[in-house]
Short mmCIF file of C-alpha atoms and ligand atoms in Angstrom, two decimals:
data_model
loop_
_atom_site.label_atom_id
_atom_site.label_comp_id
_atom_site.label_asym_id
_atom_site.label_seq_id
_atom_site.Cartn_x
_atom_site.Cartn_y
_atom_site.Cartn_z
CA MET A 1323 128.15 110.16 116.74
CA ALA A 1324 124.97 110.24 114.70
CA LEU A 1325 122.15 108.37 116.40
CA LEU A 1326 119.88 105.97 114.54
CA PHE A 1327 116.15 105.87 115.31
CA LEU A 1328 113.47 103.65 113.81
CA ASP A 1329 110.39 105.41 112.39
CA THR A 1330 107.64 102.96 113.29
CA ALA A 1331 104.96 101.93 115.76
CA ASN A 1332 105.31 98.27 114.80
CA ILE A 1333 106.52 96.32 117.85
CA GLU A 1334 107.96 93.45 115.81
CA GLU A 1335 110.06 95.87 113.73
CA VAL A 1336 111.35 97.50 116.92
CA ARG A 1337 112.21 94.11 118.38
CA GLN A 1338 114.13 93.08 115.25
CA ALA A 1339 116.02 96.38 114.95
CA VAL A 1340 116.98 96.34 118.64
CA ALA A 1341 118.35 92.82 118.19
CA TRP A 1342 120.75 94.17 115.55
CA GLY A 1343 122.38 96.22 118.31
CA VAL A 1344 122.50 99.51 116.40
CA LEU A 1345 119.25 101.21 117.37
CA ASP A 1346 119.17 104.26 119.66
CA GLY A 1347 115.49 105.25 119.69
CA VAL A 1348 112.11 105.26 117.97
CA THR A 1349 109.82 107.89 116.47
CA THR A 1350 106.08 107.33 116.05
CA ASN A 1351 103.24 109.44 114.70
CA PRO A 1352 99.45 108.96 114.38
CA THR A 1353 99.82 107.53 110.85
CA LEU A 1354 102.38 104.97 112.03
CA MET A 1355 100.06 104.05 114.93
CA MET A 1356 97.24 103.55 112.42
CA ARG A 1357 99.50 101.35 110.23
CA ALA A 1358 100.45 99.29 113.28
CA GLY A 1359 96.72 98.90 114.01
CA THR A 1360 96.86 100.40 117.49
CA ALA A 1361 94.78 103.16 119.03
CA ASP A 1362 96.35 102.72 122.46
CA LEU A 1363 99.09 105.34 122.31
CA LYS A 1364 100.21 104.83 125.89
CA ALA A 1365 100.45 101.02 125.81
CA THR A 1366 102.24 100.99 122.45
CA THR A 1367 104.65 103.77 123.39
CA LEU A 1368 105.52 102.10 126.68
CA GLU A 1369 105.99 98.71 125.05
CA ILE A 1370 108.38 100.27 122.52
CA ALA A 1371 110.22 102.16 125.29
CA GLU A 1372 110.66 98.96 127.26
CA ILE A 1373 112.22 97.22 124.24
CA VAL A 1374 114.45 100.03 122.97
CA ARG A 1375 115.28 101.64 126.34
CA GLY A 1376 116.10 104.87 124.55
CA PRO A 1377 114.15 107.94 123.37
CA VAL A 1378 110.66 107.24 121.99
CA SER A 1379 108.50 110.00 120.50
CA ALA A 1380 104.72 110.07 120.99
CA GLU A 1381 102.73 112.74 119.17
CA VAL A 1382 99.95 114.97 120.51
CA ILE A 1383 96.71 115.26 118.56
CA SER A 1384 95.42 118.58 119.90
CA ALA A 1385 95.68 121.62 117.64
CA ASP A 1386 95.63 124.30 120.36
CA ALA A 1387 98.44 125.08 122.80
CA GLU A 1388 96.35 124.36 125.86
CA GLY A 1389 95.38 120.91 124.59
CA MET A 1390 98.95 120.12 123.52
CA ILE A 1391 100.27 121.11 126.95
CA ALA A 1392 97.70 118.93 128.71
CA GLU A 1393 98.56 115.95 126.47
CA ALA A 1394 102.29 116.55 126.92
CA ARG A 1395 101.93 116.56 130.70
CA GLU A 1396 100.39 113.11 130.52
CA ILE A 1397 102.70 111.67 127.83
CA LEU A 1398 105.92 112.83 129.51
CA ALA A 1399 104.88 111.25 132.80
CA TRP A 1400 104.65 107.78 131.20
CA SER A 1401 108.39 107.11 131.16
CA GLU A 1402 111.75 108.83 131.29
CA PHE A 1403 112.35 107.48 127.77
CA VAL A 1404 109.33 109.19 126.21
CA ASN A 1405 109.45 112.59 124.52
CA VAL A 1406 106.48 114.49 123.19
CA LYS A 1407 106.06 115.34 119.53
CA ILE A 1408 104.59 118.77 118.91
CA PRO A 1409 103.91 120.16 115.40
CA CYS A 1410 105.61 123.36 114.30
CA THR A 1411 102.61 125.72 114.28
CA VAL A 1412 102.00 128.95 116.17
CA GLU A 1413 100.05 126.97 118.79
CA GLY A 1414 102.83 124.37 118.79
CA LEU A 1415 105.45 127.04 119.49
CA LYS A 1416 103.44 128.37 122.43
CA ALA A 1417 103.15 124.84 123.81
CA MET A 1418 106.89 124.15 123.30
CA ARG A 1419 107.84 127.34 125.13
CA GLU A 1420 105.82 126.22 128.15
CA ILE A 1421 106.76 122.50 128.08
CA SER A 1422 110.47 123.27 127.66
CA ARG A 1423 110.44 124.93 131.09
CA TRP A 1424 109.45 121.67 132.79
CA PRO A 1425 112.23 119.50 134.25
CA ASN A 1426 111.02 116.59 132.03
CA GLY A 1427 110.19 118.81 129.03
CA ARG A 1428 111.60 116.61 126.25
CA ILE A 1429 110.19 117.88 122.95
CA ASN A 1430 110.42 116.53 119.42
CA ALA A 1431 109.28 119.44 117.22
CA THR A 1432 107.76 117.81 114.17
CA LEU A 1433 106.60 118.62 110.63
CA ILE A 1434 109.47 121.01 109.92
CA PHE A 1435 109.95 122.03 106.29
CA SER A 1436 112.23 125.10 106.44
CA PRO A 1437 115.24 126.52 108.32
CA THR A 1438 113.04 129.31 109.70
CA GLN A 1439 110.76 126.74 111.33
CA ALA A 1440 113.82 124.95 112.70
CA TYR A 1441 115.14 128.24 114.10
CA LEU A 1442 111.82 129.00 115.80
CA VAL A 1443 111.46 125.58 117.45
CA ALA A 1444 115.05 125.81 118.67
CA LYS A 1445 114.24 129.19 120.21
CA ALA A 1446 111.09 127.73 121.76
CA GLY A 1447 113.22 125.12 123.55
CA ALA A 1448 112.67 121.96 121.49
CA THR A 1449 115.04 119.07 122.16
CA TYR A 1450 114.83 117.78 118.57
CA ALA A 1451 113.86 119.46 115.29
CA SER A 1452 112.42 116.84 112.90
CA LEU A 1453 113.07 117.88 109.30
CA PHE A 1454 110.81 116.02 106.84
CA VAL A 1455 113.34 115.42 104.07
CA GLY A 1456 111.29 113.04 101.88
CA ARG A 1457 108.16 115.15 102.01
CA MET A 1458 110.19 118.26 101.12
CA ASP A 1459 111.61 116.44 98.10
CA ASP A 1460 108.07 115.36 97.14
CA ALA A 1461 107.00 119.00 97.23
CA GLY A 1462 109.83 120.02 94.90
CA LEU A 1463 111.97 121.47 97.71
CA ASP A 1464 115.55 120.40 98.41
CA GLY A 1465 115.12 118.54 101.70
CA MET A 1466 118.81 117.90 102.22
CA GLU A 1467 119.67 121.56 101.74
CA VAL A 1468 117.28 122.35 104.59
CA VAL A 1469 119.18 119.84 106.77
CA ARG A 1470 122.50 121.51 105.83
CA GLN A 1471 121.22 125.04 106.47
CA THR A 1472 119.67 124.05 109.79
CA ARG A 1473 122.93 122.39 110.88
CA GLU A 1474 124.82 125.55 109.97
CA ILE A 1475 122.40 127.83 111.85
CA PHE A 1476 122.33 125.69 115.00
CA ASP A 1477 126.13 125.46 115.02
CA GLN A 1478 126.63 129.15 114.34
CA TYR A 1479 124.51 130.19 117.32
CA GLY A 1480 125.16 127.21 119.58
CA PHE A 1481 121.53 126.02 119.73
CA PRO A 1482 121.46 122.76 121.72
CA CYS A 1483 118.45 121.56 119.65
CA LYS A 1484 119.30 118.32 117.78
CA VAL A 1485 118.90 118.08 114.01
CA LEU A 1486 116.72 115.03 113.35
CA ALA A 1487 116.47 113.94 109.70
CA ALA A 1488 113.00 112.41 109.23
CA SER A 1489 110.77 111.28 106.37
CA ILE A 1490 113.68 109.23 105.06
CA ARG A 1491 112.79 107.31 101.92
CA HIS A 1492 116.01 105.53 100.85
CA THR A 1493 119.63 104.94 101.75
CA ALA A 1494 120.87 107.96 99.78
CA HIS A 1495 118.88 110.12 102.22
CA VAL A 1496 120.70 108.40 105.09
CA VAL A 1497 124.13 108.99 103.56
CA GLU A 1498 123.39 112.63 102.75
CA SER A 1499 121.94 113.25 106.22
CA LEU A 1500 125.11 111.84 107.79
CA ARG A 1501 127.27 114.00 105.53
CA ALA A 1502 125.16 117.05 106.35
CA GLY A 1503 125.80 116.52 110.05
CA ALA A 1504 122.36 115.42 111.25
CA ASP A 1505 122.50 114.43 114.93
CA ILE A 1506 119.84 111.75 114.45
CA ILE A 1507 118.33 109.94 111.49
CA THR A 1508 115.00 108.16 111.84
CA VAL A 1509 114.44 105.48 109.22
CA PRO A 1510 111.57 103.16 108.30
CA PHE A 1511 112.35 99.48 108.83
CA ALA A 1512 112.57 98.88 105.06
CA VAL A 1513 115.35 101.49 104.79
CA LEU A 1514 117.19 99.96 107.75
CA GLN A 1515 117.14 96.64 105.90
CA GLN A 1516 118.43 98.30 102.73
CA MET A 1517 121.27 99.88 104.74
CA VAL A 1518 122.84 96.55 105.64
CA ARG A 1519 122.31 94.70 102.39
CA SER A 1520 124.55 94.49 99.33
CA PRO A 1521 124.39 91.86 96.60
CA PHE A 1522 128.20 92.06 96.53
CA THR A 1523 128.39 91.06 100.19
CA ASP A 1524 126.08 88.09 99.52
CA ALA A 1525 128.04 87.03 96.41
CA GLY A 1526 131.38 87.53 98.19
CA LEU A 1527 130.28 85.44 101.15
CA GLU A 1528 128.96 82.68 98.92
CA ARG A 1529 132.29 82.57 97.11
CA PHE A 1530 134.33 82.47 100.35
CA LEU A 1531 132.24 79.62 101.70
CA ALA A 1532 132.38 77.68 98.40
CA ASP A 1533 136.19 78.02 98.33
CA TRP A 1534 136.44 76.95 101.96
CA ARG A 1535 134.34 73.87 101.26
CA LYS A 1536 136.81 72.97 98.45
CA VAL A 1537 139.89 73.06 100.72
CA ALA A 1538 138.12 71.62 103.72
CA GLY A 1539 136.68 68.87 101.51
CA SER A 1540 133.15 69.12 102.83
C1 E4P B 3092 109.12 111.63 111.83
O1 E4P B 3092 109.26 111.53 113.03
C2 E4P B 3092 107.93 111.12 111.10
O2 E4P B 3092 107.34 110.09 111.84
C3 E4P B 3092 108.25 110.52 109.76
O3 E4P B 3092 109.59 110.54 109.46
C4 E4P B 3092 107.31 110.95 108.69
O4 E4P B 3092 107.75 110.48 107.46
P1 E4P B 3092 106.83 110.14 106.21
O5 E4P B 3092 106.98 111.26 105.25
O6 E4P B 3092 107.42 108.87 105.67
O7 E4P B 3092 105.43 109.95 106.71
#
């Protein structure tokens, strides 16, 4: 089954999405923390983890492997639900290699824009490879093709690394990610809302209720 994550650091959005009963986890990043108006990464991550009780990603801010490893050690100790987000750079790969050897080394390799990056993070032991579909499309690349190629490569060689479709901008991205075999899709709250809504459902429901009122005489 494809898992559904929410891409947010907004506690209220997490609460609402969890109440729908379809949410499996949450991804955050420094920009989402900034939008949520919080600089307390630990408190916010733990509050989200407590609500969703599933995987929650918290991102490092160091640029060098040593700094990333030190941050990861701290972040991963916060909760069994938390995984550490490491960018796909040379320093990031070095950090992933080391962190993946730890018993709690849950890694979300982030900022992936090509199948070669996905291949490298899988080799370095990442748990998830986050492919930035929307940003690839913005840059004139075919984001969904990168999801398809990554899926094919991971399957062909049996990499356990999960394909995580990120930077999702609209429901067509969700549908195409599902068709391409993404293991996980992380969506902004606005896209989650779009996923459930249809004007035809609203109109159909209104009609059913109007007809029922006619026969029931209320
Ligand atoms: C993934 O984990 C990222 O937080 C996210 O999807 C980035 O997407 P954006 O392009 O909307 O910033």
